[in-house]
Tab-separated table of C-alpha atoms in Angstrom:
chain	number	residue	atom	x	y	z
A	208	MET	CA	-11.104	40.349	-15.903
A	209	ASP	CA	-8.223	38.944	-17.899
A	210	LYS	CA	-6.844	37.383	-14.741
A	211	SER	CA	-9.969	35.356	-14.153
A	212	ILE	CA	-9.846	33.943	-17.679
A	213	CYS	CA	-6.234	32.938	-17.004
A	214	GLN	CA	-7.352	31.239	-13.829
A	215	VAL	CA	-10.051	29.318	-15.672
A	216	TYR	CA	-7.495	28.056	-18.194
A	217	GLU	CA	-5.044	27.141	-15.448
A	218	ASP	CA	-7.695	25.210	-13.548
A	219	LYS	CA	-8.651	23.406	-16.724
A	220	ILE	CA	-5.014	22.526	-17.363
A	221	GLN	CA	-4.640	21.093	-13.870
A	222	SER	CA	-7.799	19.031	-14.154
A	223	LEU	CA	-6.751	17.710	-17.588
A	224	GLU	CA	-3.322	16.747	-16.267
A	225	GLU	CA	-4.950	14.799	-13.437
A	226	GLU	CA	-7.295	13.060	-15.854
A	227	ILE	CA	-4.376	12.133	-18.083
A	228	LYS	CA	-2.470	10.731	-15.115
A	229	LEU	CA	-5.447	8.625	-14.059
A	230	LEU	CA	-6.145	7.369	-17.586
A	231	THR	CA	-2.487	6.454	-18.058
A	232	GLU	CA	-2.564	4.453	-14.830
A	233	LYS	CA	-5.785	2.721	-15.889
A	234	TYR	CA	-4.287	1.823	-19.264
A	235	GLU	CA	-1.082	0.491	-17.733
A	236	ASP	CA	-2.918	-1.480	-15.020
A	237	TYR	CA	-5.057	-3.199	-17.651
A	238	GLN	CA	-2.026	-4.001	-19.814
A	239	GLN	CA	-0.181	-5.400	-16.806
A	240	GLU	CA	-3.084	-7.466	-15.525
A	241	SER	CA	-4.061	-8.946	-18.877
A	242	THR	CA	-0.553	-9.987	-19.915
A	243	PHE	CA	1.306	-13.016	-18.798
A	244	PHE	CA	4.859	-14.098	-19.499
A	245	SER	CA	6.015	-17.431	-18.194
A	246	ASP	CA	9.307	-17.869	-16.390
A	247	GLU	CA	10.800	-19.457	-19.519
A	248	GLU	CA	9.873	-16.452	-21.638
A	249	ILE	CA	11.471	-14.153	-19.109
A	250	LEU	CA	14.629	-16.240	-19.000
A	251	MET	CA	14.744	-16.241	-22.802
A	252	SER	CA	14.359	-12.469	-22.848
A	253	LYS	CA	17.230	-12.059	-20.427
A	254	LYS	CA	19.405	-14.445	-22.466
A	255	SER	CA	18.618	-12.778	-25.793
A	256	PHE	CA	19.428	-9.395	-24.286
A	257	GLN	CA	22.741	-10.704	-22.965
A	258	ARG	CA	23.621	-12.116	-26.415
A	259	GLU	CA	22.798	-8.779	-28.093
A	260	PHE	CA	24.720	-6.907	-25.455
A	261	TRP	CA	27.967	-8.532	-26.476
A	262	ARG	CA	27.353	-7.529	-30.077
A	263	ARG	CA	26.713	-3.874	-29.558
A	264	SER	CA	27.973	-1.938	-26.603
A	265	GLN	CA	25.805	1.127	-26.440
A	266	GLY	CA	22.197	1.978	-25.667
A	267	CYS	CA	21.738	-1.005	-23.382
A	268	GLU	CA	22.222	0.681	-20.066
A	269	TYR	CA	18.510	0.907	-19.479
A	270	LEU	CA	17.978	-2.789	-20.120
A	271	SER	CA	20.883	-3.897	-17.939
A	272	ASP	CA	19.527	-1.631	-15.191
A	273	LEU	CA	16.188	-3.390	-15.582
A	274	ILE	CA	17.809	-6.791	-15.289
A	275	ALA	CA	19.706	-5.690	-12.166
A	276	GLN	CA	16.514	-4.268	-10.679
A	277	LEU	CA	14.631	-7.489	-11.406
A	278	GLU	CA	17.338	-9.641	-9.825
A	279	SER	CA	17.416	-7.491	-6.689
A	280	LEU	CA	13.616	-7.633	-6.342
A	281	GLU	CA	13.601	-11.403	-6.875
A	282	MET	CA	16.214	-11.796	-4.148
A	283	ASP	CA	14.059	-9.731	-1.783
A	284	LEU	CA	11.031	-11.866	-2.605
A	285	SER	CA	12.843	-15.142	-2.189
A	286	PHE	CA	14.262	-13.964	1.144
A	287	ILE	CA	10.920	-12.913	2.593
A	288	MET	CA	9.244	-16.133	1.440
A	289	LYS	CA	11.950	-18.210	3.081
A	290	PHE	CA	11.909	-16.097	6.235
A	291	THR	CA	8.158	-16.129	6.822
A	292	GLY	CA	7.641	-19.641	5.469
A	293	ILE	CA	4.821	-18.325	3.280
A	294	GLN	CA	5.363	-19.297	-0.367
A	295	PHE	CA	2.938	-17.801	-2.831
A	296	THR	CA	2.512	-19.967	-5.893
A	297	SER	CA	0.079	-17.776	-7.795
A	298	HIS	CA	-1.278	-14.251	-7.628
A	299	PHE	CA	-4.114	-12.987	-9.729
A	300	LYS	CA	-5.044	-9.325	-9.459
A	301	LYS	CA	-7.690	-7.306	-11.256
A	302	THR	CA	-8.363	-3.577	-10.908
A	303	MET	CA	-12.122	-3.194	-10.837
A	304	GLU	CA	-12.363	0.528	-10.281
A	305	LYS	CA	-9.910	3.381	-10.247
A	306	THR	CA	-10.625	7.046	-9.634
A	307	ARG	CA	-8.557	9.837	-8.206
A	308	ASN	CA	-9.275	8.855	-4.604
A	309	ARG	CA	-10.450	5.305	-4.802
A	310	THR	CA	-9.084	2.025	-6.108
A	311	VAL	CA	-10.860	-1.308	-5.874
A	312	GLN	CA	-8.978	-4.501	-6.688
A	313	LYS	CA	-9.821	-8.174	-6.583
A	314	HIS	CA	-7.064	-10.532	-5.501
A	315	LYS	CA	-6.730	-14.290	-5.631
A	316	LEU	CA	-3.701	-15.806	-3.948
A	317	SER	CA	-2.592	-19.383	-3.632
A	318	GLY	CA	0.346	-20.680	-1.739
A	319	ASN	CA	1.597	-22.877	0.993
A	320	CYS	CA	3.119	-22.483	4.406
A	321	HIS	CA	5.297	-25.478	5.314
A	322	SER	CA	3.047	-28.407	4.486
A	323	LEU	CA	-0.258	-26.546	4.548
A	324	SER	CA	-1.755	-25.069	1.392
A	325	PHE	CA	-4.176	-22.212	1.236
A	326	GLN	CA	-6.106	-20.091	-1.176
A	327	VAL	CA	-7.506	-16.665	-0.372
A	328	GLU	CA	-9.733	-14.377	-2.376
A	329	PHE	CA	-10.581	-10.875	-1.345
A	330	GLN	CA	-11.422	-7.399	-2.422
A	331	LEU	CA	-9.118	-4.538	-1.517
A	332	LEU	CA	-10.428	-0.996	-1.243
A	333	GLU	CA	-7.899	1.823	-1.154
A	334	ILE	CA	-9.054	5.337	-0.306
A	335	ARG	CA	-6.628	8.216	-0.671
A	336	ASN	CA	-7.119	11.603	0.930
A	337	GLU	CA	-4.724	14.460	1.640
A	338	GLU	CA	-3.166	13.005	4.789
A	339	ASN	CA	-3.139	9.275	4.327
A	340	VAL	CA	-4.242	6.175	2.518
A	341	SER	CA	-6.701	3.739	4.040
A	342	VAL	CA	-6.738	0.104	2.988
A	343	VAL	CA	-9.693	-2.149	3.768
A	344	VAL	CA	-10.227	-5.830	2.994
A	345	SER	CA	-13.711	-7.177	2.275
A	346	ASP	CA	-15.391	-10.243	0.757
A	347	LEU	CA	-12.703	-12.464	2.145
A	348	SER	CA	-12.872	-16.172	1.482
A	349	VAL	CA	-10.291	-18.620	2.723
A	350	PHE	CA	-9.688	-22.209	1.790
A	351	MET	CA	-7.202	-24.375	3.620
A	352	GLU	CA	-5.818	-27.811	2.964
A	353	PRO	CA	-5.852	-30.064	4.942
A	354	GLY	CA	-9.036	-28.658	6.382
A	355	GLY	CA	-10.537	-31.592	8.209
A	356	ASP	CA	-9.839	-30.152	11.659
A	357	SER	CA	-12.934	-28.527	13.199
A	358	SER	CA	-10.886	-25.914	15.044
A	359	VAL	CA	-9.354	-24.910	11.705
A	360	SER	CA	-12.774	-24.459	10.098
A	361	LYS	CA	-13.953	-22.424	13.070
A	362	PHE	CA	-10.857	-20.299	12.754
A	363	VAL	CA	-11.421	-19.849	9.031
A	364	SER	CA	-15.068	-18.784	9.407
A	365	CYS	CA	-14.146	-16.289	12.111
A	366	ILE	CA	-11.450	-14.822	9.868
A	367	GLU	CA	-13.842	-14.620	6.926
A	368	GLU	CA	-16.512	-12.927	9.016
A	369	HIS	CA	-14.197	-10.160	10.176
A	370	GLY	CA	-12.212	-9.877	6.966
A	371	ASN	CA	-9.117	-10.311	9.075
A	372	LEU	CA	-6.542	-11.162	6.419
A	373	LEU	CA	-3.581	-10.076	8.526
A	374	GLN	CA	-4.613	-12.292	11.423
A	375	PHE	CA	-5.032	-15.215	9.029
A	376	PHE	CA	-1.443	-15.016	7.831
A	377	ARG	CA	0.008	-14.426	11.273
A	378	SER	CA	-1.822	-17.411	12.696
A	379	LEU	CA	-1.068	-19.492	9.607
A	380	SER	CA	2.666	-19.093	10.171
A	381	SER	CA	2.649	-20.352	13.739
A	382	TYR	CA	0.001	-23.021	13.138
A	383	ALA	CA	1.912	-24.387	10.148
A	384	GLU	CA	5.135	-24.527	12.109
A	385	TRP	CA	3.568	-26.491	14.955
A	386	TYR	CA	1.677	-28.694	12.491
A	387	GLU	CA	4.996	-29.532	10.905
A	388	HIS	CA	6.580	-30.325	14.311
A	389	ARG	CA	3.645	-32.609	15.185
A	390	ARG	CA	3.791	-34.319	11.834
A	391	CYS	CA	7.538	-34.989	12.114
A	392	THR	CA	7.176	-36.197	15.682
A	393	PHE	CA	4.347	-38.528	14.682
A	394	LEU	CA	6.341	-39.908	11.770
A	395	HIS	CA	9.312	-40.418	14.033
A	396	PHE	CA	7.315	-42.637	16.348
A	397	LYS	CA	5.589	-44.555	13.603
B	226	VAL	CA	6.075	74.442	-20.239
B	227	PHE	CA	8.836	72.105	-19.097
B	228	ALA	CA	6.555	70.599	-16.475
B	229	HIS	CA	3.879	70.110	-19.087
B	230	LEU	CA	6.346	68.278	-21.369
B	231	GLU	CA	7.399	66.080	-18.467
B	232	MET	CA	3.805	65.200	-17.796
B	233	LEU	CA	3.219	64.283	-21.441
B	234	GLU	CA	6.355	62.100	-21.411
B	235	ALA	CA	5.186	60.340	-18.257
B	236	ARG	CA	1.800	59.698	-19.801
B	237	ALA	CA	3.391	58.317	-22.958
B	238	ARG	CA	5.590	55.953	-20.900
B	239	GLU	CA	2.565	54.786	-18.939
B	240	ALA	CA	0.653	54.160	-22.157
B	241	ASP	CA	3.606	52.143	-23.530
B	242	MET	CA	3.788	50.063	-20.386
B	243	LYS	CA	0.095	49.371	-20.468
B	244	GLU	CA	0.356	48.315	-24.110
B	245	GLU	CA	3.276	46.026	-23.240
B	246	GLU	CA	1.319	44.493	-20.359
B	247	ALA	CA	-1.730	43.939	-22.523
B	248	LYS	CA	0.427	42.255	-25.181
B	249	GLN	CA	1.994	39.942	-22.559
B	250	GLN	CA	-1.429	39.047	-21.204
B	251	GLU	CA	-2.603	38.189	-24.690
B	252	GLU	CA	0.433	36.008	-25.317
B	253	LYS	CA	-0.042	34.264	-21.971
B	254	LEU	CA	-3.678	33.583	-22.744
B	255	ALA	CA	-2.783	32.246	-26.161
B	256	ARG	CA	-0.181	29.907	-24.613
B	257	LEU	CA	-2.629	28.644	-22.002
B	258	LYS	CA	-5.294	28.115	-24.626
B	259	ALA	CA	-2.872	26.109	-26.784
B	260	ARG	CA	-1.862	24.005	-23.783
B	261	VAL	CA	-5.490	23.257	-22.962
B	262	GLN	CA	-6.059	22.131	-26.546
B	263	GLN	CA	-2.966	19.923	-26.495
B	264	LEU	CA	-3.912	18.314	-23.181
B	265	THR	CA	-7.503	17.829	-24.278
B	266	ARG	CA	-6.282	15.993	-27.399
B	267	GLN	CA	-3.965	13.849	-25.257
B	268	ARG	CA	-6.741	13.081	-22.817
B	269	ASP	CA	-9.160	12.135	-25.577
B	270	GLU	CA	-6.602	9.819	-27.208
B	271	LEU	CA	-5.952	8.086	-23.891
B	272	GLN	CA	-9.656	7.782	-23.212
B	273	ALA	CA	-10.153	6.128	-26.607
B	274	LYS	CA	-7.345	3.658	-25.853
B	275	VAL	CA	-8.829	2.801	-22.461
B	276	ASP	CA	-12.282	2.368	-24.024
B	277	LEU	CA	-10.809	-0.061	-26.586
B	278	GLN	CA	-9.240	-2.044	-23.755
B	279	GLN	CA	-12.575	-2.277	-22.017
B	280	LYS	CA	-14.165	-3.593	-25.204
B	281	GLY	CA	-11.639	-6.426	-25.067
B	282	GLN	CA	-9.463	-5.453	-27.980
B	283	LEU	CA	-5.832	-5.354	-26.945
B	284	GLY	CA	-3.784	-3.166	-29.213
B	285	LYS	CA	-0.649	-1.302	-28.367
B	286	GLU	CA	-0.341	2.005	-30.190
B	287	GLY	CA	-3.513	1.242	-32.100
B	288	VAL	CA	-1.748	-1.362	-34.213
B	289	THR	CA	-3.443	-4.724	-33.814
B	290	SER	CA	-0.342	-6.759	-34.490
B	291	ASP	CA	-0.012	-10.282	-33.245
B	292	PRO	CA	2.153	-9.906	-30.123
B	293	ALA	CA	4.514	-12.559	-31.415
B	294	GLN	CA	7.727	-11.024	-30.203
B	295	PRO	CA	7.246	-8.620	-27.297
B	296	SER	CA	10.352	-6.565	-26.704
B	297	THR	CA	12.831	-7.567	-24.016
B	298	GLN	CA	12.078	-4.273	-22.336
B	299	ALA	CA	8.336	-4.948	-22.186
B	300	VAL	CA	8.875	-8.426	-20.789
B	301	LEU	CA	11.289	-7.235	-18.119
B	302	GLU	CA	9.129	-4.281	-17.129
B	303	TRP	CA	6.128	-6.591	-16.856
B	304	LYS	CA	8.003	-9.025	-14.646
B	305	ILE	CA	9.379	-6.268	-12.435
B	306	LYS	CA	5.888	-4.958	-11.801
B	307	ARG	CA	4.719	-8.485	-11.009
B	308	VAL	CA	7.442	-9.025	-8.409
B	309	LYS	CA	6.761	-5.609	-6.892
B	310	ASP	CA	3.055	-6.514	-6.614
B	311	MET	CA	3.993	-9.746	-4.877
B	312	LEU	CA	6.168	-7.878	-2.381
B	313	GLN	CA	3.206	-5.516	-1.787
B	314	VAL	CA	1.065	-8.537	-0.952
B	315	PHE	CA	3.504	-9.465	1.795
B	316	CYS	CA	2.683	-6.145	3.450
B	317	LEU	CA	-0.848	-7.506	3.813
B	318	THR	CA	0.450	-10.611	5.608
B	319	GLY	CA	1.964	-8.632	8.462
B	320	ILE	CA	5.661	-9.045	7.847
B	321	SER	CA	7.477	-7.935	4.761
B	322	GLY	CA	11.029	-6.862	4.180
B	323	LYS	CA	13.842	-6.218	1.806
B	324	LEU	CA	17.535	-6.900	1.824
B	325	THR	CA	19.843	-3.980	2.421
B	326	GLU	CA	23.601	-3.638	2.061
B	327	GLN	CA	24.185	-4.268	5.736
B	328	GLY	CA	21.264	-6.530	6.555
B	329	VAL	CA	17.503	-6.441	6.279
B	330	CYS	CA	14.815	-3.818	6.623
B	331	PHE	CA	11.568	-5.291	7.922
B	332	CYS	CA	8.139	-3.729	7.722
B	333	ILE	CA	5.555	-4.788	10.302
B	334	SER	CA	1.942	-4.028	9.352
B	335	THR	CA	-0.936	-3.747	11.757
B	336	ALA	CA	-4.638	-4.182	11.190
B	337	TYR	CA	-7.941	-4.401	13.023
B	338	ASP	CA	-10.332	-6.815	11.346
B	339	GLY	CA	-10.250	-5.780	7.697
B	340	THR	CA	-8.834	-2.304	8.167
B	341	TYR	CA	-5.103	-1.859	7.837
B	342	LEU	CA	-3.554	0.587	10.270
B	343	ASP	CA	-0.024	1.958	10.627
B	344	SER	CA	3.128	0.143	9.503
B	345	TYR	CA	6.373	0.174	11.418
B	346	TYR	CA	9.925	-0.193	10.167
B	347	LEU	CA	12.876	-2.022	11.638
B	348	ASP	CA	16.258	-1.725	9.960
B	349	LEU	CA	18.547	-4.540	11.118
B	350	LEU	CA	22.266	-5.105	10.742
B	351	THR	CA	23.181	-8.753	10.484
B	352	LYS	CA	26.965	-8.729	10.732
B	353	PRO	CA	28.897	-9.217	12.965
B	354	GLU	CA	25.824	-9.795	15.098
B	355	VAL	CA	22.184	-8.816	14.767
B	356	ARG	CA	21.601	-5.215	15.833
B	357	ILE	CA	18.868	-2.671	15.353
B	358	LEU	CA	20.133	0.187	13.227
B	359	ARG	CA	16.984	2.284	12.884
B	360	HIS	CA	13.318	1.854	13.655
B	361	SER	CA	9.993	3.631	13.771
B	362	ILE	CA	8.614	1.741	16.769
B	363	PRO	CA	6.965	4.069	19.326
B	364	THR	CA	8.873	4.485	22.592
B	365	PHE	CA	6.186	3.000	24.791
B	366	ILE	CA	6.563	-0.405	23.120
B	367	PRO	CA	9.178	-2.420	25.076
B	368	LEU	CA	11.501	-2.857	22.077
B	369	GLU	CA	14.742	-3.026	24.083
B	370	GLN	CA	13.376	-5.736	26.369
B	371	LEU	CA	12.173	-7.842	23.469
B	372	ALA	CA	15.408	-7.362	21.554
B	373	LYS	CA	17.454	-8.450	24.561
B	374	LYS	CA	15.346	-11.564	24.962
B	375	TYR	CA	14.981	-12.740	21.372
B	376	LEU	CA	16.969	-10.819	18.813
B	377	GLN	CA	20.198	-12.808	18.968
B	378	THR	CA	18.641	-16.243	19.216
B	379	ASP	CA	15.449	-16.205	17.193
B	380	ILE	CA	14.710	-13.277	14.868
B	381	ARG	CA	11.416	-14.791	13.741
B	382	ARG	CA	10.188	-15.042	17.310
B	383	PHE	CA	11.380	-11.501	18.011
B	384	LEU	CA	9.399	-10.136	15.062
B	385	SER	CA	6.382	-12.216	15.935
B	386	VAL	CA	6.232	-10.986	19.530
B	387	LEU	CA	6.941	-7.411	18.458
B	388	SER	CA	4.158	-7.724	15.892
B	389	ASN	CA	1.786	-8.906	18.644
B	390	HIS	CA	2.570	-5.838	20.757
B	391	LEU	CA	2.213	-3.471	17.816
B	392	ASN	CA	-1.006	-5.020	16.541
B	393	ALA	CA	-2.588	-4.975	19.991
B	394	TYR	CA	-1.606	-1.346	20.499
B	395	ALA	CA	-2.894	-0.360	17.053
B	396	ALA	CA	-6.160	-2.218	17.680
B	397	ARG	CA	-6.707	-0.542	21.068
B	398	ARG	CA	-6.025	2.867	19.602
B	399	TYR	CA	-8.305	2.202	16.637
B	400	GLN	CA	-11.121	1.023	18.901
B	401	ALA	CA	-10.761	4.147	21.069
B	402	ASP	CA	-10.840	6.370	17.958
B	403	GLN	CA	-13.902	4.566	16.601
B	404	LEU	CA	-15.665	4.856	19.967
B	405	GLN	CA	-14.969	8.590	20.029
B	406	GLU	CA	-16.112	9.014	16.438
B	407	HIS	CA	-19.291	6.961	16.478
B	408	PHE	CA	-20.609	7.704	19.943
B	409	SER	CA	-19.559	11.320	20.358
B	410	ASP	CA	-23.093	12.383	21.159
B	411	GLN	CA	-23.293	10.036	24.125
B	412	ILE	CA	-19.803	10.612	25.437
B	413	GLU	CA	-19.052	13.670	27.499
B	414	GLY	CA	-16.031	15.477	26.139
B	415	THR	CA	-13.233	13.274	24.878
B	416	LEU	CA	-11.856	9.888	25.820
B	417	GLN	CA	-8.883	9.970	28.124
B	418	THR	CA	-6.169	7.530	27.244
B	419	ASN	CA	-2.461	7.067	27.795
B	420	SER	CA	0.009	6.786	24.925
B	421	LEU	CA	0.039	2.996	25.085
B	422	CYS	CA	-3.774	3.056	24.913
B	423	ASN	CA	-4.035	0.430	27.606
B	424	LEU	CA	-5.934	2.694	29.987
B	425	LEU	CA	-9.154	4.263	28.813
B	426	VAL	CA	-11.381	6.534	30.884
B	427	PHE	CA	-14.523	8.307	29.749
B	428	ASN	CA	-17.906	9.582	30.880
B	429	TYR	CA	-21.116	8.912	29.055
B	430	TYR	CA	-24.841	9.448	29.449
B	431	VAL	CA	-27.780	7.098	29.329
B	432	SER	CA	-31.105	8.841	28.894
B	433	ASN	CA	-34.439	7.542	30.015
B	434	LYS	CA	-37.485	9.740	29.353
B	435	SER	CA	-36.698	12.823	31.368
B	436	LYS	CA	-33.692	11.737	33.339
B	437	THR	CA	-30.122	11.288	32.184
B	438	PHE	CA	-27.738	9.114	34.100
B	439	PRO	CA	-24.056	9.941	33.982
B	440	PHE	CA	-21.633	7.024	34.064
B	441	ASN	CA	-17.916	6.849	34.353
B	442	VAL	CA	-16.037	3.988	32.705
B	443	ARG	CA	-12.479	2.862	33.271
B	444	LEU	CA	-10.980	0.196	31.045
B	445	LEU	CA	-7.627	-1.348	31.851
B	446	TYR	CA	-5.843	-3.590	29.349
B	447	GLY	CA	-3.487	-5.626	31.504
B	448	ASP	CA	-2.173	-7.776	28.667
B	449	LEU	CA	-0.156	-5.609	26.288
B	450	CYS	CA	-0.518	-8.172	23.536
B	451	SER	CA	-4.282	-8.106	23.691
B	452	SER	CA	-6.912	-5.606	22.592
B	453	ILE	CA	-9.480	-6.847	25.095
B	454	PRO	CA	-9.609	-5.158	28.516
B	455	THR	CA	-8.724	-7.201	31.600
B	456	GLU	CA	-10.451	-4.894	34.076
B	457	VAL	CA	-13.591	-2.831	33.607
B	458	THR	CA	-14.960	-0.402	36.170
B	459	VAL	CA	-18.286	1.302	35.574
B	460	SER	CA	-19.624	3.721	38.162
B	461	CYS	CA	-22.591	6.015	38.300
B	462	THR	CA	-21.386	9.523	39.118
């Protein structure tokens, strides 16, 4: 009889801890998504930290770790953009829904691949269960520049119909490369 | 008499133990109750903060100060998260990666239409020459062959062709799983497939009024980079 009361309390504690975790994530997501610091502000932050650092020598380990982490991540990003040829110029993300098992986000990406520019908007649904996480894209819309080519518009509508974001980027890479070759060749003969 | 005294002593000890146990239970309950109260307060505070956010009033720690000078820490943490998000987006494009001490670790994602499937890792060494250190590519994918052909001369091409193989395999497997899941009432037993999922054999029924017709289907996917069969054999058994 006492044991079952204990169990009730313990279950309540577990459910509260999960709620707190979820609420904390929601709060942090919103803060992240509704803030924006420009590259200059970030550079200024780094510089002001470095100035302070020379003045006092303790308590800054955390910040210098952050700077190191940021630099390493930026190197990774710059490498992958150079390697794939896909340069993202802007990324807008908004968390529309977040529960224990389900997250829905809206994404808007712009960028270019060689001399082609693109813009994609889509919704990302993430469902978590015990074994794995499933990620599904929906409401995909793609805009490409230059888009005059009819085969390109056919390609784009097929991609949009099937929500095939992965296929879009894979094809974009090779199409952009060949487009660039053709363009250079054409210019050469002009 | 002695035995009687012993019995009384034993009873007294038992009573003490029971009292001790009861006290411990009480203390435990009190602790749990206090914890529940503390967590409930924490949860309610967080909920209030999140509600304020939703109403459009940004205020850290409840103080609506003009965010004139955000701390260096906040700025850096924000930027780090942003870059991490961007790297996550690359996973959606099919090829993402990060630099390692000895080279690069690539991550190849697969998808069928809008559903993302498994990802595969390829850890490469770049000096003195390009070599595969570790990978999670299944054995039935011709990794060695592809590496021999492309790895030294054109890494991009190597990854692109490998990605084609992996995506086609993942798509075939996904289609087979979906077929099994959504048409299980019409299919007899389970689908038979090989590990590469390029050979699919199954039996199914078509019913018409009183008669049911059993069919056997054999799908062969001759092109390993495609998820469309090259040979279909349907026979009535």
